[in-house]
Coordinates of C-alpha atoms in Angstrom, one line a residue:
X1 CA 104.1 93.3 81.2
X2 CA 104.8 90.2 83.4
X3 CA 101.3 89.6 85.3
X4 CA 103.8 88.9 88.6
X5 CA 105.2 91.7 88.5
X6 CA 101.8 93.8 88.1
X7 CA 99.9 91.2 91.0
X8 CA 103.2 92.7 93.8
X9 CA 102.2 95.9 93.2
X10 CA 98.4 95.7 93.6
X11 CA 99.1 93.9 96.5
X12 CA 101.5 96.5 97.5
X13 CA 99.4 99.9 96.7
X14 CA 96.3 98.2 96.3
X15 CA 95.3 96.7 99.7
X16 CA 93.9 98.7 102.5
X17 CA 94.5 99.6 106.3
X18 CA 92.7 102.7 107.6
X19 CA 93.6 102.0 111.1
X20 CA 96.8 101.4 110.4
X21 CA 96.4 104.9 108.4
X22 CA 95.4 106.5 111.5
X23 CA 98.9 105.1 112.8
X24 CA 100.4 107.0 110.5
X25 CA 98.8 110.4 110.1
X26 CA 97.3 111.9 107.1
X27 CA 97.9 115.4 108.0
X28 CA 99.8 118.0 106.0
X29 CA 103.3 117.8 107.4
X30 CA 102.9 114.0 107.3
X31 CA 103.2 113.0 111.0
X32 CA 106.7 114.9 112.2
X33 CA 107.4 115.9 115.3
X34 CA 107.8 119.3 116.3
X35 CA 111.6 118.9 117.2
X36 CA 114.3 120.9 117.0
X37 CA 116.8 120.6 114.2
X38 CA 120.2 118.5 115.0
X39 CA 123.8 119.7 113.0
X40 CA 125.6 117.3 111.9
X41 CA 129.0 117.9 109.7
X42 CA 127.2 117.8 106.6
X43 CA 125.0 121.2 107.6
X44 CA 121.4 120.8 109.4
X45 CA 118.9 118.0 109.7
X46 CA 115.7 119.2 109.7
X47 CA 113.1 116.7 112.2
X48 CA 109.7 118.7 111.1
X49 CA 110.4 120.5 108.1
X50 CA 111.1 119.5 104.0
X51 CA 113.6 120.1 102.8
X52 CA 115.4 117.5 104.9
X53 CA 118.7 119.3 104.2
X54 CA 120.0 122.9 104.3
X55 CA 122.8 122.1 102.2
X56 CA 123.0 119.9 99.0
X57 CA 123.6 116.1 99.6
X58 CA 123.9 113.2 96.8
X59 CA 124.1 109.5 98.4
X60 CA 124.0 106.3 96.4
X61 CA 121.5 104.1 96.2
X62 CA 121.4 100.6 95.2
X63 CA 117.7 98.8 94.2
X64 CA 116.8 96.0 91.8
X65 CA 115.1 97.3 88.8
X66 CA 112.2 96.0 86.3
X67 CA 113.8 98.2 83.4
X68 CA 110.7 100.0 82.9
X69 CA 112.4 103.2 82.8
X70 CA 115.3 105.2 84.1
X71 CA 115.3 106.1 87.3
X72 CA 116.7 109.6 86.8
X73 CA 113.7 110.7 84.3
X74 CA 111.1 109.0 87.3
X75 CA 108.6 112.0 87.8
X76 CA 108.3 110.3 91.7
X77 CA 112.1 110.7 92.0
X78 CA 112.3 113.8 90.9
X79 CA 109.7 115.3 92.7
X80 CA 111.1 113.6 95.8
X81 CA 115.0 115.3 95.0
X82 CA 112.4 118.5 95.2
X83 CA 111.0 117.8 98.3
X84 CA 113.9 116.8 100.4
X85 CA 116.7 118.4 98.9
X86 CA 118.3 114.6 98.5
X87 CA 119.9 114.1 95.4
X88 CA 120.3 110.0 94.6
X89 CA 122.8 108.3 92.4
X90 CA 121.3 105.2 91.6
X91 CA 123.4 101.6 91.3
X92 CA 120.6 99.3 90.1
X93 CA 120.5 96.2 88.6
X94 CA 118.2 94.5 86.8
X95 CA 115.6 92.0 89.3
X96 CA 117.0 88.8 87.9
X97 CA 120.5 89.4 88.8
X98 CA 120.1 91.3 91.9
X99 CA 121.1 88.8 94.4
X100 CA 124.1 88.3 92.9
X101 CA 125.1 91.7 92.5
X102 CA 124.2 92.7 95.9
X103 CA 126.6 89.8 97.2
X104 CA 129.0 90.7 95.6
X105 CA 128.8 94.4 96.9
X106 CA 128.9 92.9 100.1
X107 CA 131.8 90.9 99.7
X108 CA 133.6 93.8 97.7
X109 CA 133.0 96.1 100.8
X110 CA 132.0 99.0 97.7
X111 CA 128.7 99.7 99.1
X112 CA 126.0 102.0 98.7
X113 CA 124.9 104.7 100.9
X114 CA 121.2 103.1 100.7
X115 CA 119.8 99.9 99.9
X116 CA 116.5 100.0 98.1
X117 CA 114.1 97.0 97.6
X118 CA 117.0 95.4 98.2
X119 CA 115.2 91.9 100.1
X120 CA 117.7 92.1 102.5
X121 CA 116.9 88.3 104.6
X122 CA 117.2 87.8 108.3
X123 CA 120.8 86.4 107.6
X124 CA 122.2 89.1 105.8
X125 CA 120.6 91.7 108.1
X126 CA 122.0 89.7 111.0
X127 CA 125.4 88.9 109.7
X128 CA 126.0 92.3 107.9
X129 CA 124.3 94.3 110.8
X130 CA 126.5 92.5 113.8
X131 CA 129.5 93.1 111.7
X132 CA 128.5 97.1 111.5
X133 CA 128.5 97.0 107.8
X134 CA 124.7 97.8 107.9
X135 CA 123.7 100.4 110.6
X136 CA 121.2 100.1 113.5
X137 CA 118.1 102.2 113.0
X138 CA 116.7 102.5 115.8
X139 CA 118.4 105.4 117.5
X140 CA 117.3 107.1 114.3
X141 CA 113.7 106.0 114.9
X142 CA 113.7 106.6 118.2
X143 CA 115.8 110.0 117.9
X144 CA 113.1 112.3 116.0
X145 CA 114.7 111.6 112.5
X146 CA 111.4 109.1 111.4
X147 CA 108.1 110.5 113.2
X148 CA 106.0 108.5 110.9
X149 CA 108.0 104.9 111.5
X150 CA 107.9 105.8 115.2
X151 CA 104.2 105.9 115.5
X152 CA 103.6 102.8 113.6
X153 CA 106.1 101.0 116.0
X154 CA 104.4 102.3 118.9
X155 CA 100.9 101.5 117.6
X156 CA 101.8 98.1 116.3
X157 CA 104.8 96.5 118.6
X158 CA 104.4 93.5 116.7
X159 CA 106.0 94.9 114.0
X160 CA 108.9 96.2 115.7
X161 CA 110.1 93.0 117.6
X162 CA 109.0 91.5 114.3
X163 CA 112.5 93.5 113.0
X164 CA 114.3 93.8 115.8
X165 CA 117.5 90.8 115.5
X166 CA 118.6 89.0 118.3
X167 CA 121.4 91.8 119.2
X168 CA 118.4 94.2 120.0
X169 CA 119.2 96.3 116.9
X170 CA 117.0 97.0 113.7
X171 CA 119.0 96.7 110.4
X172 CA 116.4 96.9 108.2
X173 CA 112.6 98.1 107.5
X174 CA 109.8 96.4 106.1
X175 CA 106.8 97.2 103.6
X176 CA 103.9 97.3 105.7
X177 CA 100.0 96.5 105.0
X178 CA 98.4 94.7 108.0
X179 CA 95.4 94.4 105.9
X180 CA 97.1 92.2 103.1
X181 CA 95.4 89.0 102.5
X182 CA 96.4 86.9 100.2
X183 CA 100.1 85.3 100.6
X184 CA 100.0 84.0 96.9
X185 CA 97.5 84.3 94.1
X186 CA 94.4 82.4 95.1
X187 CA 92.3 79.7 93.6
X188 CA 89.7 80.7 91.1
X189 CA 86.6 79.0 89.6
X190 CA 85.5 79.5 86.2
X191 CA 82.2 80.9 86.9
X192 CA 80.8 79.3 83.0
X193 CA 81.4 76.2 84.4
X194 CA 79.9 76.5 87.2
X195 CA 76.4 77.9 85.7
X196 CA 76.7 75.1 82.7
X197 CA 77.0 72.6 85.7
X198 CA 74.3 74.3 87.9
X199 CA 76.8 73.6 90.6
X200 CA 77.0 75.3 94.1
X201 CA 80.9 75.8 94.9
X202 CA 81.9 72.5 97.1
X203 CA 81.9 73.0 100.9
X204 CA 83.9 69.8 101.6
X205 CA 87.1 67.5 99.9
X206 CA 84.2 65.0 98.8
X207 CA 82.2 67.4 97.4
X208 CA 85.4 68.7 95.3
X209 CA 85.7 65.3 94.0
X210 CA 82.5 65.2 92.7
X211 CA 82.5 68.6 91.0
X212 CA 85.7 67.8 89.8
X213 CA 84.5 64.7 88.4
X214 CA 80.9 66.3 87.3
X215 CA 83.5 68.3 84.6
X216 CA 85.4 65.8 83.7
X217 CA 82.4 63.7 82.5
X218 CA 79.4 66.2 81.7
X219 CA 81.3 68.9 78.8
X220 CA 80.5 72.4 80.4
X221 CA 82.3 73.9 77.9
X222 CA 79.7 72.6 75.8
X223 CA 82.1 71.7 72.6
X224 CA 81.3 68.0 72.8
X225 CA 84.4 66.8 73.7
X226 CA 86.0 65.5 76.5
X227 CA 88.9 67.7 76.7
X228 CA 88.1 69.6 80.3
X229 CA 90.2 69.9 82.7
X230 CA 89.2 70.0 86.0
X231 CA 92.0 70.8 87.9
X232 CA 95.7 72.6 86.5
X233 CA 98.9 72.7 88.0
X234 CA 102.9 74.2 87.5
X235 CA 104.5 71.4 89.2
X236 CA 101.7 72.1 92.7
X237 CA 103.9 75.3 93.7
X238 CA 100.7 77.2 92.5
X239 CA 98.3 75.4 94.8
X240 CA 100.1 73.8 97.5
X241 CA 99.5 76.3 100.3
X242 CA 96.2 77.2 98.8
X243 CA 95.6 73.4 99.1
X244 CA 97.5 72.2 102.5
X245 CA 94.8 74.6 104.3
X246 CA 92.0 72.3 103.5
X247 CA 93.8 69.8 106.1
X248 CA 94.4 72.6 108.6
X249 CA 98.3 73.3 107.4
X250 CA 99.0 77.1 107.1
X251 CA 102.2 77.0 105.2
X252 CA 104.0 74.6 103.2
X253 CA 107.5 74.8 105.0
X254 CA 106.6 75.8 108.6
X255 CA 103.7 77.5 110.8
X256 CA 103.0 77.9 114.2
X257 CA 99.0 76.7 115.1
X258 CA 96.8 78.7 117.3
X259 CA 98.3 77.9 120.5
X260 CA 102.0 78.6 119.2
X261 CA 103.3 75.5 118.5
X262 CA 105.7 75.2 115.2
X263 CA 105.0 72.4 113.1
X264 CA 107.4 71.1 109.7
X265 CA 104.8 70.7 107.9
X266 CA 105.8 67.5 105.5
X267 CA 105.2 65.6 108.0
X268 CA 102.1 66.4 109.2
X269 CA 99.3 64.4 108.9
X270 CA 97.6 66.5 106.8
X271 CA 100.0 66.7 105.1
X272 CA 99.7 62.8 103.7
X273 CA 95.9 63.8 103.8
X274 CA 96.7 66.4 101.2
X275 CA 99.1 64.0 99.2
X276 CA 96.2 61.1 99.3
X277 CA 94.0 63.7 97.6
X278 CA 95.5 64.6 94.7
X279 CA 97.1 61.2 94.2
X280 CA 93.0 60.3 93.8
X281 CA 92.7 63.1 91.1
X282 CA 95.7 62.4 89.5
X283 CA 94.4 58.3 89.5
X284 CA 91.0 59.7 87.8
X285 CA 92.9 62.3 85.6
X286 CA 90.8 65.4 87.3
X287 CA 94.4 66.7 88.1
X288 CA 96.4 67.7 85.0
X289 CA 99.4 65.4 83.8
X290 CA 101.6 68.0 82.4
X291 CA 101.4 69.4 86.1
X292 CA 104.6 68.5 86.6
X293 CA 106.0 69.3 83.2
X294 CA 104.1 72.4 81.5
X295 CA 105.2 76.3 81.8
X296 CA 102.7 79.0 83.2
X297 CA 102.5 80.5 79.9
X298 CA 100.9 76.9 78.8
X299 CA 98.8 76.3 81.6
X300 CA 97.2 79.3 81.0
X301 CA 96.8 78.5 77.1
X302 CA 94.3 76.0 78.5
X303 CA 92.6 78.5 80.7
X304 CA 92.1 81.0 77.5
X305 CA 90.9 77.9 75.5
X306 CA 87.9 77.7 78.0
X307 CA 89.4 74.3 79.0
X308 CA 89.9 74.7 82.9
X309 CA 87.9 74.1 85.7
X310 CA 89.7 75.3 89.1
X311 CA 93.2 77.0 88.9
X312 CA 95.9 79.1 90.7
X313 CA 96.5 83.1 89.0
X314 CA 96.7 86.3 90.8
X315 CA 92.8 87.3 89.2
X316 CA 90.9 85.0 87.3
X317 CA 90.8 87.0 84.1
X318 CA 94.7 86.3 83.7
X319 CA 94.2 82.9 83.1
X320 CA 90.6 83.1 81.4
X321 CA 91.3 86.2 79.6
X322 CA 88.3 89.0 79.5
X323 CA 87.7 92.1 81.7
X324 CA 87.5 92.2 85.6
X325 CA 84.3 91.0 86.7
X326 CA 83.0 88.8 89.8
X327 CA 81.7 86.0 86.9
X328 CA 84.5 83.6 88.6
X329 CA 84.3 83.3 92.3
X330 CA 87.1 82.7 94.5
X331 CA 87.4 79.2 95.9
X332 CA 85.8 79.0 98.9
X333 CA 88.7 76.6 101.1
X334 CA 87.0 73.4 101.6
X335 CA 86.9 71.2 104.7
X336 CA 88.2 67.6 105.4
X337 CA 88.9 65.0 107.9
X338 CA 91.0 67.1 109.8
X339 CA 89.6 68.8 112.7
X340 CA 89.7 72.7 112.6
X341 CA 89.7 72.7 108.7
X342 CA 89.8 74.5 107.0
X343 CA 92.4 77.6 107.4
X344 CA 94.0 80.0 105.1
X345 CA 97.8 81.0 105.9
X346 CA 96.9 84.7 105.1
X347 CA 99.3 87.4 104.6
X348 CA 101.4 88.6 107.8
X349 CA 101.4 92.3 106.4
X350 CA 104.8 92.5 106.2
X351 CA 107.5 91.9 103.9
X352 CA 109.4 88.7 104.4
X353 CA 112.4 90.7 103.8
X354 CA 114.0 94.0 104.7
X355 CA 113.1 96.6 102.1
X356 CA 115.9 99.6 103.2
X357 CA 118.5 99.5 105.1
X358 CA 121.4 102.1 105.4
X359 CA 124.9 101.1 105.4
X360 CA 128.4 102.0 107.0
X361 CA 129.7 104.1 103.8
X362 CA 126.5 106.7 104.5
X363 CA 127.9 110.3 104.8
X364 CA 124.2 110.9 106.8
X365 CA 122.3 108.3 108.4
X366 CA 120.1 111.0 109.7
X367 CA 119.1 112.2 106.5
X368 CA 119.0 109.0 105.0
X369 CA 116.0 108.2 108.0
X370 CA 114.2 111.2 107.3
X371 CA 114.1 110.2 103.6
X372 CA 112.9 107.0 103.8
X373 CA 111.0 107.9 106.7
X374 CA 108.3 110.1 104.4
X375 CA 107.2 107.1 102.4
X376 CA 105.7 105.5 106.1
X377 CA 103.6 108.9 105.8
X378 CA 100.2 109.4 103.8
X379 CA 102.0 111.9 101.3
X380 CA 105.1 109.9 100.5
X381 CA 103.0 106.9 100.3
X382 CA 100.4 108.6 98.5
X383 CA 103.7 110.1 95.7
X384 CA 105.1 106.3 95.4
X385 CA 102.4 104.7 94.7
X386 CA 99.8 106.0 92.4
X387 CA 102.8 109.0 90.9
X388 CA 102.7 112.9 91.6
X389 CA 99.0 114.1 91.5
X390 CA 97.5 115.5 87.7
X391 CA 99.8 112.7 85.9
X392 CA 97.5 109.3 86.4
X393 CA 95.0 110.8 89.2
X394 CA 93.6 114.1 90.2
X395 CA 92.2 114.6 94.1
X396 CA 88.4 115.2 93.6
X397 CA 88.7 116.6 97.6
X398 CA 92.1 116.9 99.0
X399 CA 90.8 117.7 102.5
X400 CA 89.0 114.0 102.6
X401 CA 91.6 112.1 100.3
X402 CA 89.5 111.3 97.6
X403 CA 91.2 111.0 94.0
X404 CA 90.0 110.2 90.9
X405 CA 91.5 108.6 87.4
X406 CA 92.7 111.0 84.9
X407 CA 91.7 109.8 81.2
X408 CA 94.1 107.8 79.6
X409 CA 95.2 108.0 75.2
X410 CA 94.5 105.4 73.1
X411 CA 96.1 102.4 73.6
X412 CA 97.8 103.1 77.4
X413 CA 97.8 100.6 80.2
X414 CA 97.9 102.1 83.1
X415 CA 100.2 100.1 85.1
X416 CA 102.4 100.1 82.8
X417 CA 102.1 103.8 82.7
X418 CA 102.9 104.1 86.6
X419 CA 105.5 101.8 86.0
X420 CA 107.5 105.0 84.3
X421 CA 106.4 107.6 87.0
X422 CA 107.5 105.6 90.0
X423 CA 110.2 103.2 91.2
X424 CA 107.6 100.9 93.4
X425 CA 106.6 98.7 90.6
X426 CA 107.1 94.9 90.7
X427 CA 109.7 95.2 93.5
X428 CA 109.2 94.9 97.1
X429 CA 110.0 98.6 98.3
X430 CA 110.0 99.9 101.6
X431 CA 106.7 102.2 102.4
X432 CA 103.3 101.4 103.6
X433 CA 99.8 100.7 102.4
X434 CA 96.1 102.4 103.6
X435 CA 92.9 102.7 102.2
X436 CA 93.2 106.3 101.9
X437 CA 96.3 105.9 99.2
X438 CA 93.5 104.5 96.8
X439 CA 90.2 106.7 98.2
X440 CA 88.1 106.8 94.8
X441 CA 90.6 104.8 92.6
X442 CA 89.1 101.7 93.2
X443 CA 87.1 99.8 90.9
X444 CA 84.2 97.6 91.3
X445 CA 85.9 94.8 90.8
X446 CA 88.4 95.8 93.8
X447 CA 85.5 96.4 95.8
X448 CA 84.4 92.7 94.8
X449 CA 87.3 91.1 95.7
X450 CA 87.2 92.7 98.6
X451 CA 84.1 91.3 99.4
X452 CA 85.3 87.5 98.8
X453 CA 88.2 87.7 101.0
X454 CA 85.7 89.0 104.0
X455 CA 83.7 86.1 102.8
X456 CA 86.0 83.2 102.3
X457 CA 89.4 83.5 103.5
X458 CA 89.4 86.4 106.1
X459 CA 87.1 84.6 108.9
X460 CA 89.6 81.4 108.8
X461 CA 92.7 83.0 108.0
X462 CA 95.8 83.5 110.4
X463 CA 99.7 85.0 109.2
X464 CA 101.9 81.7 109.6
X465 CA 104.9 82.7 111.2
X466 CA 105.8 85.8 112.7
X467 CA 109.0 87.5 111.1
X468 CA 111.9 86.3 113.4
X469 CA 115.5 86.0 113.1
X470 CA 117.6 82.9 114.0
X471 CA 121.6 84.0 115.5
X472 CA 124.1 83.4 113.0
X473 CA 124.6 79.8 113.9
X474 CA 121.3 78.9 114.1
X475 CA 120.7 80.4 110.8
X476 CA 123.5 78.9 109.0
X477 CA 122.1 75.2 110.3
X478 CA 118.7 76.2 109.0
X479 CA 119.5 77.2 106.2
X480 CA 121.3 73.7 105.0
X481 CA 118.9 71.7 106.7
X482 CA 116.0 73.2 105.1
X483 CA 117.9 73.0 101.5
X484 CA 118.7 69.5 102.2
X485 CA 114.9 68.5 102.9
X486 CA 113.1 71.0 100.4
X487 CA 114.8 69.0 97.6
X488 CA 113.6 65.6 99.3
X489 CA 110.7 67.0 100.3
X490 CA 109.4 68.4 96.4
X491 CA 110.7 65.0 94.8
X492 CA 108.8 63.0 97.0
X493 CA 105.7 65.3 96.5
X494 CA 105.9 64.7 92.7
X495 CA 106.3 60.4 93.3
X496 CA 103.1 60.1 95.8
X497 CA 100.9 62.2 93.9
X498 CA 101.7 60.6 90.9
X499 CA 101.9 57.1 92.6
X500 CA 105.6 56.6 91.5
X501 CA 105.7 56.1 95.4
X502 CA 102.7 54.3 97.2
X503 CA 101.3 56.6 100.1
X504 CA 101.8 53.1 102.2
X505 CA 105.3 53.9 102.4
X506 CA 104.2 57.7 104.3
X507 CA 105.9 56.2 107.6
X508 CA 109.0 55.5 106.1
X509 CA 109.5 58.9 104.5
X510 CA 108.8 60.7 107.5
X511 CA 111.2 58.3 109.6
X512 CA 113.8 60.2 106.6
X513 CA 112.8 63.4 107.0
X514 CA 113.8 63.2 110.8
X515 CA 116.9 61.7 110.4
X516 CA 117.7 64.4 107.7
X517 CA 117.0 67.1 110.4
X518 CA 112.8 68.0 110.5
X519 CA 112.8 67.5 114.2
X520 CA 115.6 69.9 114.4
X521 CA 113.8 72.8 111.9
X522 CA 110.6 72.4 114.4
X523 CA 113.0 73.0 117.7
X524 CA 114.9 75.9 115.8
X525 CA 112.1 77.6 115.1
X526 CA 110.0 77.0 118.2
X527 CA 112.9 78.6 120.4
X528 CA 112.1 82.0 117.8
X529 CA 109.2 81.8 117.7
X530 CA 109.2 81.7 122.0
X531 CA 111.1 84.4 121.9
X532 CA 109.5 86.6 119.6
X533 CA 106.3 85.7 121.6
X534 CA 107.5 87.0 125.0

């Protein structure tokens, strides 16, 4: 199975909040209210009680899919049909061709009752949310129809002005784990190298150099040839934010510092620190050459070869093969020239983009809330993630949460496994994440990596850029200029580090970065961000 698609959903189900668990509630009737019922034409809506409906109701909904397994044969959705009394025709489409299929329901005006994991961004929530084609939630939230949503709204604000557009409504709902760390798959040091070298891990950019070089020169691999490499790449999209945070930069596009100011940040001047950098590796060959030409799946032949050094994966044994373990540490961010370096743009505990969303053509919006509304909850949560209890787990003491692993046949892999019990695997669904969903499932080597991220990343870490929406116009101008200057902005990256362009020309490039519209990105965003911060 695709090591992406496993590495979004241990960072969906995997990662822990117990306060925001708390939020939530982890009692028996998972957090409802107490209300009354509310008829609608459709017979009864039910605020406190499962099931949700007293008369049968089918809606259709539309989700990308990973083809694991059909949807209709999901223990997870059945047992949910079960429990609510929801029946779901599903219109799903395979993750590669989502997008297009989704625009093209848009533009077709055939929608579904439901999206699903359907990334929904800021413009289409805006555009297709002002023009009433997607429905505001928040009455809905706010009416008793999603108990669970309402109390993480109130406990965290943040993350309702975080989804509230600039028209006041919410038109979508996020995945939410406030205790989510990593943004993208760290950097990793194989630990063999480091013990051969009887190397501490580097504190500083110079002392990188130097270990770097130390493994170029000195064989830790202990074959008797030169062919180490010290430092691997897929064209720097696997290390570049790791990277820029050694010069204080927490994102590669745009962030907003400690005292809310946005900065574009190609033209920072940490930015040119981090291009002068790995134009120095690249000079000394510490930094691979097929960077810029190789696939993952051959960058991480070298790893499995013993070849590499430092690299980019989700865990360390992907690219160096073996079992979990803490033999390769996680690469402690390393400070330069800048001042306040270094930092580590963490995750903001949110999804980027809206996970459900209920549309126009919905016989029951109500309904739909309550639905959706259960997987915010520790029981729904609890169903989507790890599958119905006595399948893949067993609780050891249901009163305190704890679980256990059931024993698996020869041959099994149990993701892949979970993968047939449950729709939430390798897509970004709506739903949220607590210790508690993983109480006595976790391994040592979870509890490990828990234990670097306290170490290394957590104390200089900061999310960087709240979710905000642009208006329509703003977004549209975004969106070109930011197309216009990515493409500038990635060929550029390949000619400096390679030295194809001379870092003396730096003033020159960011004189045509402005004039293509980098000024304009920072004022766009600082006026959201303002807001937002209000």
């Amino acid at each position: 199975m695709n090591k992406i698609r496993k590495a979004s959903l241990i960072l969906l189900s995997l990662t822990t909040s117990a306060a925001l668990l708390q939020a939530c509630g982890a009692n028996s009737n998972d957090g409802n209210t107490g209300t009354t019922n509310t008829n609608v034409s459709k017979g009864a809506i039910s605020k406190d009680a499962f099931p949700i409906v007293d008369k049968p109701l089918t809606l259709k909904m539309m989700s990308q899919d990973v083809g694991v397994a059909d949807w209709n044969k999901m223990p997870v959705m059945q047992e949910m049909e079960k429990i609510t009394g929801i029946h779901m025709e599903y219109q799903n489409s395979p993750v590669d061709s989502f997008a297009t299929k989704k625009n093209l329901v848009f533009a077709s005006g055939d929608l579904p009752d439901v999206f699903y994991a359907a990334e929904l961004t800021s413009a289409e929530q805006v555009t297709y949310g002002t023009q009433g084609v997607l429905l505001p939630l928040e009455k809905y939230i706010d009416g008793g129809y999603a108990p669970n949503i309402k109390k993480i709204f109130d406990e965290y604000p943040d993350i309702r002005k975080s989804y509230t557009t600039p028209d006041g409504h919410i038109y979508s709902l996020p995945n939410i784990d406030l205790s989510a760390v990593w943004y993208r798959g760290p950097m990793w040091y194989n630990g063999k190298f480091l013990k051969a070298l009887n190397a501490e891990e580097p504190k500083t950019t110079e002392e990188l150099y130097s270990y770097l070089k130390r493994v170029k020169e000195e064989d830790p691999n202990g074959n008797g040839k030169q062919d180490e490499i010290p430092l691997t790449s897929v064209k720097l999209d696997d290390l570049r934010m790791y990277f820029l945070g050694f010069w204080g930069i927490y994102n590669e596009v745009y962030y907003a510092d400690k005292e809310g100011k946005v900065h574009y940040s190609p033209q920072e001047e940490g930015y040119k620190g981090y291009l002068t950098f790995l134009n120095r590796l690249w000079k000394e060959e510490l930094l691979d050459h097929e960077t810029f030409s190789q696939t993952d799946d051959q960058k991480t032949a070298k790893g499995k070869n013993n070849q590499v050094a430092l690299f980019n994966n989700w865990f360390p044994y992907f690219m160096l093969g073996g079992e979990p373990s803490g033999d390769n540490p996680l690469m402690t961010p390393v400070k330069s020239e800048i001042a306040g370096s270094p930092v580590y743009g963490k995750h903001p505990g949110l999804s980027t983009n809206g996970t459900f969303a209920i549309t126009s053509s919905n016989p029951s919006p109500e309904a739909s809330m309550r639905w959706v509304d259960y997987l915010y909850g520790y029981d729904g949560a609890t169903l989507f993630a790890q599958g119905p209890e006595n399948m893949l787990w067993k609780y050891k003491n249901k009163d305190t949460h704890e679980k256990e692993w059931l024993p698996l046949e020869a041959g099994q892999d149990r993701e892949e496994l979970r993968g047939t019990l449950t729709p939430n695997y390798g897509i970004p669904a709506p739903g949220m994440g607590s210790a508690e969903l993983t109480k006595g499932l976790r391994s040592e080597f979870d509890s490990w990596l828990d234990q670097q991220n306290a170490e290394k990343l957590t104390p200089i870490a900061k999310s960087p850029f709240p979710y905000v929406y642009l208006t329509n116009d703003q977004q549209t101008e975004a969106t070109a200029l930011l197309a216009d200057l990515g493409t500038y902005v990635t060929q550029m990256e390949a000619k400096f580090v390679t030295g194809q362009e001379p870092l003396s020309n730096w003033d020159k490039y960011v004189a045509q970065l402005k004039k293509m519209g980098s000024d304009k990105i920072v004022e766009l965003y600082q006026s959201a961000y303002d807001s937002w911060n209000k």
